[in-house]
PDB file of N, CA and C in Angstrom:
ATOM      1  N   UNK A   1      62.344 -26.192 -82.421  1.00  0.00           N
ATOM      2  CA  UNK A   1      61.935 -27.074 -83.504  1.00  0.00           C
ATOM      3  C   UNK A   1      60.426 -27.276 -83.503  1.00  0.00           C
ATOM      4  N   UNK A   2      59.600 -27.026 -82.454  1.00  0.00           N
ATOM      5  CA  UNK A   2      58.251 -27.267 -82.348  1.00  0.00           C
ATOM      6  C   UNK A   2      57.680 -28.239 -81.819  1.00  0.00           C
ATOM      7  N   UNK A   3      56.148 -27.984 -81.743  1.00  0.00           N
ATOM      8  CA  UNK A   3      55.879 -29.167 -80.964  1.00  0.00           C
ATOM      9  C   UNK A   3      55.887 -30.736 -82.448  1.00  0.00           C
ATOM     10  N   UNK A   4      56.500 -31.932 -81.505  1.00  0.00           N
ATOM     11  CA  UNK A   4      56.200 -32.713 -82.543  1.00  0.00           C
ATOM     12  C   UNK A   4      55.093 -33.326 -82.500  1.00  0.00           C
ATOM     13  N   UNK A   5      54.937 -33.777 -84.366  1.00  0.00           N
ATOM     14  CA  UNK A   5      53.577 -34.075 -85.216  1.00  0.00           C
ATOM     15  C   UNK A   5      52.725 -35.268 -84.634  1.00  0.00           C
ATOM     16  N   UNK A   6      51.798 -35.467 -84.580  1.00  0.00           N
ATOM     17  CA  UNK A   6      50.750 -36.474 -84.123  1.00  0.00           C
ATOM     18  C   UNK A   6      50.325 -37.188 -85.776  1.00  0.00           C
ATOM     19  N   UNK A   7      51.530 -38.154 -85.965  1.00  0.00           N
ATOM     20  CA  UNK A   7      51.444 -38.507 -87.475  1.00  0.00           C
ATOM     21  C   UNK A   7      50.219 -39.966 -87.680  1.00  0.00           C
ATOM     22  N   UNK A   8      49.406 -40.102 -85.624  1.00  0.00           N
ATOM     23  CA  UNK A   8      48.444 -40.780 -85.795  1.00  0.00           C
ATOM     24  C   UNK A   8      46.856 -39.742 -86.104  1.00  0.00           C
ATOM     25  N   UNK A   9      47.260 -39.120 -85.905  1.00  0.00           N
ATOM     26  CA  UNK A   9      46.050 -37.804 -86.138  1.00  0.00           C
ATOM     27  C   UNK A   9      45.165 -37.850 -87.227  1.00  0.00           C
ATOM     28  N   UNK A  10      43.807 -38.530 -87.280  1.00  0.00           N
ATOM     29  CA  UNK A  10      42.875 -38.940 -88.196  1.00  0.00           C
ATOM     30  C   UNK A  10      42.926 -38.196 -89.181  1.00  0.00           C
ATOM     31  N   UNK A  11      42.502 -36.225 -88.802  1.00  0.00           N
ATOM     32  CA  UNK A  11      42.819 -35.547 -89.555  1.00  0.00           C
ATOM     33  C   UNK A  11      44.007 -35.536 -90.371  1.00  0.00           C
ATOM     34  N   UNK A  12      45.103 -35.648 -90.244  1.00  0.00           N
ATOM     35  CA  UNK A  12      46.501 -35.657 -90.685  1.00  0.00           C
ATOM     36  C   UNK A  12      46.605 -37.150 -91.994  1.00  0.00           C
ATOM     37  N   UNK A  13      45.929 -38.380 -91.032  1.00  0.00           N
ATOM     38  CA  UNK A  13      46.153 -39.256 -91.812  1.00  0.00           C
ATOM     39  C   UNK A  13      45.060 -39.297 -93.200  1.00  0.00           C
ATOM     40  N   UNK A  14      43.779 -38.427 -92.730  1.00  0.00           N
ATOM     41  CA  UNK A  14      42.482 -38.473 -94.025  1.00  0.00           C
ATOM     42  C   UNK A  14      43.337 -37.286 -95.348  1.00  0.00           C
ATOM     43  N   UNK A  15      43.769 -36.449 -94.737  1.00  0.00           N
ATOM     44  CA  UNK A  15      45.149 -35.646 -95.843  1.00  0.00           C
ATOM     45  C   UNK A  15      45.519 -36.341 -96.862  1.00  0.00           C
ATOM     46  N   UNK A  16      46.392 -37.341 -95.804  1.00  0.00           N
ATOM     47  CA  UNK A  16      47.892 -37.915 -96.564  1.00  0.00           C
ATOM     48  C   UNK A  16      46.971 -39.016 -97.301  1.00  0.00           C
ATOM     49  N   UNK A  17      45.754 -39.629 -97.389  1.00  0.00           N
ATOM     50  CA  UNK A  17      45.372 -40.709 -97.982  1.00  0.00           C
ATOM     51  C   UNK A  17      44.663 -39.592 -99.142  1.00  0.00           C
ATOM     52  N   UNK A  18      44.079 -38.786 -98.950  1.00  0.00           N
ATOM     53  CA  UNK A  18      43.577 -37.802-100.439  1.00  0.00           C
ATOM     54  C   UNK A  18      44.745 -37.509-100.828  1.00  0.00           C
ATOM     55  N   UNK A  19      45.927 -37.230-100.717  1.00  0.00           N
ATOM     56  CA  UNK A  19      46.883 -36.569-101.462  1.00  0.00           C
ATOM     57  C   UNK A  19      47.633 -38.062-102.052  1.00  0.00           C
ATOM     58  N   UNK A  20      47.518 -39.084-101.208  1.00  0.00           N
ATOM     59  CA  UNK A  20      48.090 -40.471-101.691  1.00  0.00           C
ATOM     60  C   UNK A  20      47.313 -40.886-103.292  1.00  0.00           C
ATOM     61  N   UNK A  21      45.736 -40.557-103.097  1.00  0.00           N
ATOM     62  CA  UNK A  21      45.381 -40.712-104.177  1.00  0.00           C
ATOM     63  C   UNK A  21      44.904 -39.854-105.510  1.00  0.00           C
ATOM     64  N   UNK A  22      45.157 -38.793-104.525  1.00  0.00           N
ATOM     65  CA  UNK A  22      45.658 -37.788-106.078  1.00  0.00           C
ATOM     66  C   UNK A  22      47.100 -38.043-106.923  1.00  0.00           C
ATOM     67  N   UNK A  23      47.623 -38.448-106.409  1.00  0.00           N
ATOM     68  CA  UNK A  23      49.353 -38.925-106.978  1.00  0.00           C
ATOM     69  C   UNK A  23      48.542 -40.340-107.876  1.00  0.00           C
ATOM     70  N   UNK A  24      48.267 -41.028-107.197  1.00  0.00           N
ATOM     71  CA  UNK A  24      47.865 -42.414-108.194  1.00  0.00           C
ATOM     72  C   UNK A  24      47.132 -42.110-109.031  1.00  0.00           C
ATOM     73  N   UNK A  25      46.427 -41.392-108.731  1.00  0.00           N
ATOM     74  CA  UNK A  25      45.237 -40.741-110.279  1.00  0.00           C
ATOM     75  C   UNK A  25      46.378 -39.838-111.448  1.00  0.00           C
ATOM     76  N   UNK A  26      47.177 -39.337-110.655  1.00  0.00           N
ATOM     77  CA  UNK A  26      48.171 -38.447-111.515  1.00  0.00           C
ATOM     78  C   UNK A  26      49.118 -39.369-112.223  1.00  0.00           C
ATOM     79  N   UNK A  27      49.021 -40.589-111.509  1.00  0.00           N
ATOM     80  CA  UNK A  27      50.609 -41.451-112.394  1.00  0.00           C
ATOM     81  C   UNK A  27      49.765 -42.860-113.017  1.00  0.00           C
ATOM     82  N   UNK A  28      48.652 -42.616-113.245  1.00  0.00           N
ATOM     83  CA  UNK A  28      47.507 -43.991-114.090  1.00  0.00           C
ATOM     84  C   UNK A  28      47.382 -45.352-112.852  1.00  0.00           C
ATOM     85  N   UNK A  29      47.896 -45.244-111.906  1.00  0.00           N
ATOM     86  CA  UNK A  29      48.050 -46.343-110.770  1.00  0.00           C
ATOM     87  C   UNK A  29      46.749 -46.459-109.941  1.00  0.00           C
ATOM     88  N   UNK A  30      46.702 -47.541-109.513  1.00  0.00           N
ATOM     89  CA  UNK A  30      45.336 -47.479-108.408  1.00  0.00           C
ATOM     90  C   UNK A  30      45.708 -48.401-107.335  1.00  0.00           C
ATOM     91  N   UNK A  31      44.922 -48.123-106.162  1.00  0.00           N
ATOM     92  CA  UNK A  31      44.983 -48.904-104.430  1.00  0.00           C
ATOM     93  C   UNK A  31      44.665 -49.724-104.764  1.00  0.00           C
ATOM     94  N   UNK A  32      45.424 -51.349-104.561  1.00  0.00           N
ATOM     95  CA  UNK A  32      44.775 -52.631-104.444  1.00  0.00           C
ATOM     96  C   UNK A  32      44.439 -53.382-103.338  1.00  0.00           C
ATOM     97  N   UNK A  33      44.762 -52.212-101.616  1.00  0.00           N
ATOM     98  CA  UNK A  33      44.718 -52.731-100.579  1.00  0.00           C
ATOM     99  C   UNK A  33      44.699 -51.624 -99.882  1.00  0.00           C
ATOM    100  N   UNK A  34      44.778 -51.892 -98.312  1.00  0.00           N
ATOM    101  CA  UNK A  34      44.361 -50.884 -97.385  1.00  0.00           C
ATOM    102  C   UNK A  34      45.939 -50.085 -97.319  1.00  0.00           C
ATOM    103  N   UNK A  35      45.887 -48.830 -96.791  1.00  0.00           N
ATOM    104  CA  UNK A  35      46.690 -47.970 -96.888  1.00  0.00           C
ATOM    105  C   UNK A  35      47.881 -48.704 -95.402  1.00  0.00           C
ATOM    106  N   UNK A  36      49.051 -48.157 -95.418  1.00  0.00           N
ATOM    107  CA  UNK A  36      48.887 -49.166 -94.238  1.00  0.00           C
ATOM    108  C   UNK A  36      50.432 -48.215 -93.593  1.00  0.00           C
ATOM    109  N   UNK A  37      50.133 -48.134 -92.059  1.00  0.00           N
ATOM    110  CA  UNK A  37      51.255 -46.876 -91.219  1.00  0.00           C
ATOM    111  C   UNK A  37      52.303 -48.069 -90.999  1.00  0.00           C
ATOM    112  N   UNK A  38      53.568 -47.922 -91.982  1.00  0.00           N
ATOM    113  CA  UNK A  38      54.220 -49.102 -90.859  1.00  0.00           C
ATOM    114  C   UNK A  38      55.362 -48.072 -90.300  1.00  0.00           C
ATOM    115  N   UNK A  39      55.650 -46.860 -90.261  1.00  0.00           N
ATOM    116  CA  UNK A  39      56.771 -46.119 -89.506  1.00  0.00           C
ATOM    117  C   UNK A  39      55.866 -44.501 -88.775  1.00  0.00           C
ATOM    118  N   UNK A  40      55.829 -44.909 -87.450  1.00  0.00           N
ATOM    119  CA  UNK A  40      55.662 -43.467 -86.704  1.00  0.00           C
ATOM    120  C   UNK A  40      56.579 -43.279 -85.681  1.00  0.00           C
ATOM    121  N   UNK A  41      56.984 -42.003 -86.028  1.00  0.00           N
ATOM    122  CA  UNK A  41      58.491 -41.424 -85.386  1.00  0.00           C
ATOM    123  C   UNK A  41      57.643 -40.095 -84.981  1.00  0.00           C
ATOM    124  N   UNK A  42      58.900 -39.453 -83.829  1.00  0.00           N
ATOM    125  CA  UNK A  42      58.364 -37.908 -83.654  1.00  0.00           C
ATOM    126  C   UNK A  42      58.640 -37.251 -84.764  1.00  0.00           C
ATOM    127  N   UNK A  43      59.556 -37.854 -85.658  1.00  0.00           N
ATOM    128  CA  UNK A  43      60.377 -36.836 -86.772  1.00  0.00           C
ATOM    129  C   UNK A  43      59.282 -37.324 -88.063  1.00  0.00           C
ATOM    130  N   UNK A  44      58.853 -38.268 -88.375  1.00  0.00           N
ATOM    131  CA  UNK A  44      58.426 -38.793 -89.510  1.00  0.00           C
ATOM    132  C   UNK A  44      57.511 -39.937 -89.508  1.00  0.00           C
ATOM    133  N   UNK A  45      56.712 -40.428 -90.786  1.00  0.00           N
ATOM    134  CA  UNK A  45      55.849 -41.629 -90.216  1.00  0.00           C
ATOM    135  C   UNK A  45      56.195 -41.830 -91.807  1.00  0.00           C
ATOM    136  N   UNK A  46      55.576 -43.094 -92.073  1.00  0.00           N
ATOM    137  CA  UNK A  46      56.029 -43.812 -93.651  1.00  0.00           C
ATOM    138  C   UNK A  46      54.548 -45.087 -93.539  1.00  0.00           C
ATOM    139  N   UNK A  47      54.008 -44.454 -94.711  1.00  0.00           N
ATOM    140  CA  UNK A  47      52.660 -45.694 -95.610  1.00  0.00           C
ATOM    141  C   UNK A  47      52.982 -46.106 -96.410  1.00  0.00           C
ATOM    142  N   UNK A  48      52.228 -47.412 -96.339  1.00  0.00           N
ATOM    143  CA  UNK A  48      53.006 -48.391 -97.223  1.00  0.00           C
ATOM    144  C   UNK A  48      51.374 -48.344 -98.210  1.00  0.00           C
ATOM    145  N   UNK A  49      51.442 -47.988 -99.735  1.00  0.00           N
ATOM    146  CA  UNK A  49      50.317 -47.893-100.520  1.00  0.00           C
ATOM    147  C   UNK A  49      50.519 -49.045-101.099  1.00  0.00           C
ATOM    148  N   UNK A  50      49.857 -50.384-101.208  1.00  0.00           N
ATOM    149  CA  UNK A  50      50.230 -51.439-102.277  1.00  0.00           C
ATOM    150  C   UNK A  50      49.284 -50.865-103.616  1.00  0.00           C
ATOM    151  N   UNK A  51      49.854 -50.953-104.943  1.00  0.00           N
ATOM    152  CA  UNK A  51      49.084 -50.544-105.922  1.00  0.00           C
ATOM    153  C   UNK A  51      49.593 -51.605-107.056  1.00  0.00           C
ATOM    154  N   UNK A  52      48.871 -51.592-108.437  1.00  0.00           N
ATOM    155  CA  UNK A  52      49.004 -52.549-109.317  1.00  0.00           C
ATOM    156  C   UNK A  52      50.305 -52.577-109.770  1.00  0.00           C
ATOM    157  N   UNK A  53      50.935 -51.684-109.499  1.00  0.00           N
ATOM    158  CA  UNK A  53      52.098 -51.902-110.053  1.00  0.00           C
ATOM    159  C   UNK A  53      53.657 -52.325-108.555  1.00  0.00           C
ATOM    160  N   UNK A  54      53.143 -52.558-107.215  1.00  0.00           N
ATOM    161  CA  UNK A  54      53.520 -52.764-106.302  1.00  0.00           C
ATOM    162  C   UNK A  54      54.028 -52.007-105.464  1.00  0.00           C
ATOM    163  N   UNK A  55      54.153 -52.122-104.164  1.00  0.00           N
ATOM    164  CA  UNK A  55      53.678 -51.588-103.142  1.00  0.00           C
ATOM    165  C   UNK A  55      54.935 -50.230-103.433  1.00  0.00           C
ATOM    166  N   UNK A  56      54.532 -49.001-102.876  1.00  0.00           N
ATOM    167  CA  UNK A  56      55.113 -47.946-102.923  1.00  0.00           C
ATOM    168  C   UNK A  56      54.615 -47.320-101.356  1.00  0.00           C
ATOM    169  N   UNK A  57      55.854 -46.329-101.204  1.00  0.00           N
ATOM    170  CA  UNK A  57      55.838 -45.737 -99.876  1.00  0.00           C
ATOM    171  C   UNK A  57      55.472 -44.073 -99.940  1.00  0.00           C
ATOM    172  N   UNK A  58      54.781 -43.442 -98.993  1.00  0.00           N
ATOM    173  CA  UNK A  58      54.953 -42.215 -98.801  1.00  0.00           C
ATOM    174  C   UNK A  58      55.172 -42.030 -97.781  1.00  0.00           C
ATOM    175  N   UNK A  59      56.332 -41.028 -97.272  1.00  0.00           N
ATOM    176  CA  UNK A  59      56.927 -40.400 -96.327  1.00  0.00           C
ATOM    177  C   UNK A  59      56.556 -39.005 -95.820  1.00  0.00           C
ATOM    178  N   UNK A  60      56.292 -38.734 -94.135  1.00  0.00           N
ATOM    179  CA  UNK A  60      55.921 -37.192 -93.961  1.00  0.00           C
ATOM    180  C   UNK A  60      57.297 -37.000 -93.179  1.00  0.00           C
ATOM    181  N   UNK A  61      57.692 -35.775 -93.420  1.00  0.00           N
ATOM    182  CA  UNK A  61      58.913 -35.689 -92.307  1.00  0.00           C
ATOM    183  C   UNK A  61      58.236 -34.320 -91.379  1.00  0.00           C
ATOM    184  N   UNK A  62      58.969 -34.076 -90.179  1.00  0.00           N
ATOM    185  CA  UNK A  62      58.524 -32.673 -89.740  1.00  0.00           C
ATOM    186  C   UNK A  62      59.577 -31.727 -90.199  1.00  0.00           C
ATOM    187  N   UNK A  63      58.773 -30.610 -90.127  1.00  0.00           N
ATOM    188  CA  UNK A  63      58.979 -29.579 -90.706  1.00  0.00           C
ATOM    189  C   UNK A  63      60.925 -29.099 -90.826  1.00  0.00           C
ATOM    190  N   UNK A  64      61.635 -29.356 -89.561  1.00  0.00           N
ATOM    191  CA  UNK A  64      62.712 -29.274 -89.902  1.00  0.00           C
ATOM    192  C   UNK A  64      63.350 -30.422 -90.598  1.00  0.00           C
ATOM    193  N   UNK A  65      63.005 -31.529 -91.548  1.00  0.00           N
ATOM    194  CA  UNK A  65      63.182 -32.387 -92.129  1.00  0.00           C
ATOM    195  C   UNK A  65      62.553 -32.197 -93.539  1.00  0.00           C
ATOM    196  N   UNK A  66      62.000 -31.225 -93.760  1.00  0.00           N
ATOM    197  CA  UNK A  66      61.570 -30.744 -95.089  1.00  0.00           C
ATOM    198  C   UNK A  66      62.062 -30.575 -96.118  1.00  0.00           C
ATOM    199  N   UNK A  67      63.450 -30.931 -96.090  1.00  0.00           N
ATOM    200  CA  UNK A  67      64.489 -30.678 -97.493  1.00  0.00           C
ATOM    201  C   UNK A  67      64.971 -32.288 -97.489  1.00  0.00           C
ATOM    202  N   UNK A  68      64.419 -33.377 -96.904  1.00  0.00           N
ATOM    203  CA  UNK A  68      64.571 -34.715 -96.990  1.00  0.00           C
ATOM    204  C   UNK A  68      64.370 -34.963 -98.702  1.00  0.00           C
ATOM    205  N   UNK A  69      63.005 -34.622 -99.296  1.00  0.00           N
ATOM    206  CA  UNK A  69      62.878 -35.151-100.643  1.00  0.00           C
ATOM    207  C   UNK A  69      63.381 -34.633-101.536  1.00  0.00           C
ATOM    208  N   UNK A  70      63.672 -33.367-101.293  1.00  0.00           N
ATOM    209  CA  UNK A  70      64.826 -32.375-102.435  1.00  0.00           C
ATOM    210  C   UNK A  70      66.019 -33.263-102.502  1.00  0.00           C
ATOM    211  N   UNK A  71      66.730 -34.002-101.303  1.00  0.00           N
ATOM    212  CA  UNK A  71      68.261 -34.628-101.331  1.00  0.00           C
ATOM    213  C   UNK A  71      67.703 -36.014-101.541  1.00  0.00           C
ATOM    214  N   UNK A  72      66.571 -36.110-101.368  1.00  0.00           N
ATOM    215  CA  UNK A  72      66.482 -37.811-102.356  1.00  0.00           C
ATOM    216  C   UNK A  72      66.331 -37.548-103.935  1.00  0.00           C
ATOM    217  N   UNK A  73      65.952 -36.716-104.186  1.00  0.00           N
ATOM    218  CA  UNK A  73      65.506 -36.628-105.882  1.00  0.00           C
ATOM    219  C   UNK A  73      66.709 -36.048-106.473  1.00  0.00           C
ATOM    220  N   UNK A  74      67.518 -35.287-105.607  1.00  0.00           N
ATOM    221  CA  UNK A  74      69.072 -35.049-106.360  1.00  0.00           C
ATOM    222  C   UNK A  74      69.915 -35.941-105.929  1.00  0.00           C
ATOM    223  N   UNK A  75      70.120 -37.115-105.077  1.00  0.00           N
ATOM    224  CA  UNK A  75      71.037 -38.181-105.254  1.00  0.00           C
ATOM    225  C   UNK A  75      70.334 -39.019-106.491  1.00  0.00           C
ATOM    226  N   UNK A  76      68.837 -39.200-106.512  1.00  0.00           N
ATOM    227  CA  UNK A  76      68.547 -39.913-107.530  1.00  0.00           C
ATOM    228  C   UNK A  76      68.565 -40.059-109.055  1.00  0.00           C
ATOM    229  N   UNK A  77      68.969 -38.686-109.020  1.00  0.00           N
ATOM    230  CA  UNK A  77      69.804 -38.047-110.668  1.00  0.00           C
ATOM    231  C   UNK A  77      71.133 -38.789-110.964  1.00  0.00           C
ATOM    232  N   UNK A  78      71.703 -38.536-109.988  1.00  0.00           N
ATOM    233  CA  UNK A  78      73.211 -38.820-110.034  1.00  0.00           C
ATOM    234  C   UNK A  78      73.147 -40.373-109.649  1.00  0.00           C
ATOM    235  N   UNK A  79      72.604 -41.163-108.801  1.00  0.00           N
ATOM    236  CA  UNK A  79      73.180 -42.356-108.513  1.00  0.00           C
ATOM    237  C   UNK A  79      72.200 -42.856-108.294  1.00  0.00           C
ATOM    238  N   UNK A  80      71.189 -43.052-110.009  1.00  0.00           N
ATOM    239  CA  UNK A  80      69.815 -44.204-110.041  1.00  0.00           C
ATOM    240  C   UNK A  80      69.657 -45.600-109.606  1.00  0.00           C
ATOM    241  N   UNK A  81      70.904 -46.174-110.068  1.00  0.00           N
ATOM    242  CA  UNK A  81      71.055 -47.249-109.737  1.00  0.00           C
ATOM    243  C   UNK A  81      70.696 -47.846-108.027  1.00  0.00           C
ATOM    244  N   UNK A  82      71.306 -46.089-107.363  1.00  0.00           N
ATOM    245  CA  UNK A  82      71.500 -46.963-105.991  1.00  0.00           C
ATOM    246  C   UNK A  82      70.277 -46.495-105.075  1.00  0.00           C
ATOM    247  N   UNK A  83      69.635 -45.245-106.039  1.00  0.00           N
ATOM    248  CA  UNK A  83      68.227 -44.418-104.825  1.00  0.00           C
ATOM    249  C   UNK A  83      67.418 -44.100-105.949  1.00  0.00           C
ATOM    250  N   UNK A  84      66.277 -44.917-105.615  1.00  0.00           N
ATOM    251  CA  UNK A  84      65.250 -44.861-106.304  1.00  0.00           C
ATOM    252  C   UNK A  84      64.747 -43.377-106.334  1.00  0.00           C
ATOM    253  N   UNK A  85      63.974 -42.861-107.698  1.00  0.00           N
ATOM    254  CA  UNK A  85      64.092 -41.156-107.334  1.00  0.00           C
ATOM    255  C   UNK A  85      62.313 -41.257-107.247  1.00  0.00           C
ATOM    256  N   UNK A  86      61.917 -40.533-105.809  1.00  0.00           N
ATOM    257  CA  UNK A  86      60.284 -39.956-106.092  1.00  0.00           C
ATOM    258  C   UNK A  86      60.033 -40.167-106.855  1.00  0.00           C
ATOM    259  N   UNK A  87      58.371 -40.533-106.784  1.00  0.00           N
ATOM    260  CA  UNK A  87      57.452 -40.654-107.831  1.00  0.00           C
ATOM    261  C   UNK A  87      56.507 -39.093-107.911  1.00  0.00           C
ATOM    262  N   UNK A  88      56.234 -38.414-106.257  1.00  0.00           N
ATOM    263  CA  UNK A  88      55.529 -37.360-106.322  1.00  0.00           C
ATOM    264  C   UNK A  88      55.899 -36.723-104.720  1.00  0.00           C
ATOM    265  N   UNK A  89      56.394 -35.278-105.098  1.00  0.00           N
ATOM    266  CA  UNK A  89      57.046 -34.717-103.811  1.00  0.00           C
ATOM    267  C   UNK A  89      56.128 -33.520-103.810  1.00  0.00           C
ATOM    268  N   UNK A  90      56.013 -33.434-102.308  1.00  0.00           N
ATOM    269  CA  UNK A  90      54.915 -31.817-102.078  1.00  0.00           C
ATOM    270  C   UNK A  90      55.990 -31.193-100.980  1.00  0.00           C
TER     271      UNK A  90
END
C-alpha cells in the first residue's frame, strides 16, 4: 500500500490550500477564516474551509482510498437527502 502520507507536510498542505482556493474562485465563494486541519489519519486528513456561505470540508485520502469521492458523488445522486454530493473532486 505504500509508505503513508505526511498530511502535516507544509508542502502537501501549501497544495491543498491553492487547490482549496481555486475551487472557491470556481464556485463565486471566498475564505472568511483560517484554513483549519481538524482530521489527520495515516489514511486521510480533512480541512475545515469556513467561507460566506459556511464552513465546508475538503478531504485527502491515500492513494488506495482514491475511489472514496467517486462513491460519495454516486450515493449522492441517488440518496440527496441523506449525502451531501461534492462541491469539487480531483
Amino acid at each position: 500500500m505504500g509508505e503513508p502520507m505526511d498530511w502535516t507536510e507544509p508542502r502537501f498542505l501549501a497544495d491543498a490550500h491553492a487547490w482549496i482556493r481555486a475551487r472557491l474562485a470556481d464556485l463565486d465563494m471566498r475564505l472568511t477564516g483560517p484554513v483549519d486541519q481538524t482530521h489527520d489519519r495515516p489514511w486521510s486528513t480533512v480541512l475545515r474551509v469556513p467561507t460566506h456561505r459556511g464552513d465546508l470540508f475538503f478531504k485527502a485520502s491515500a492513494a488506495a482510498l482514491g475511489h472514496e469521492a467517486a462513491i460519495v458523488a454516486f450515493l449522492a445522486g441517488r440518496l440527496p437527502e441523506v449525502v451531501p454530493a461534492p462541491l469539487a473532486m480531483d
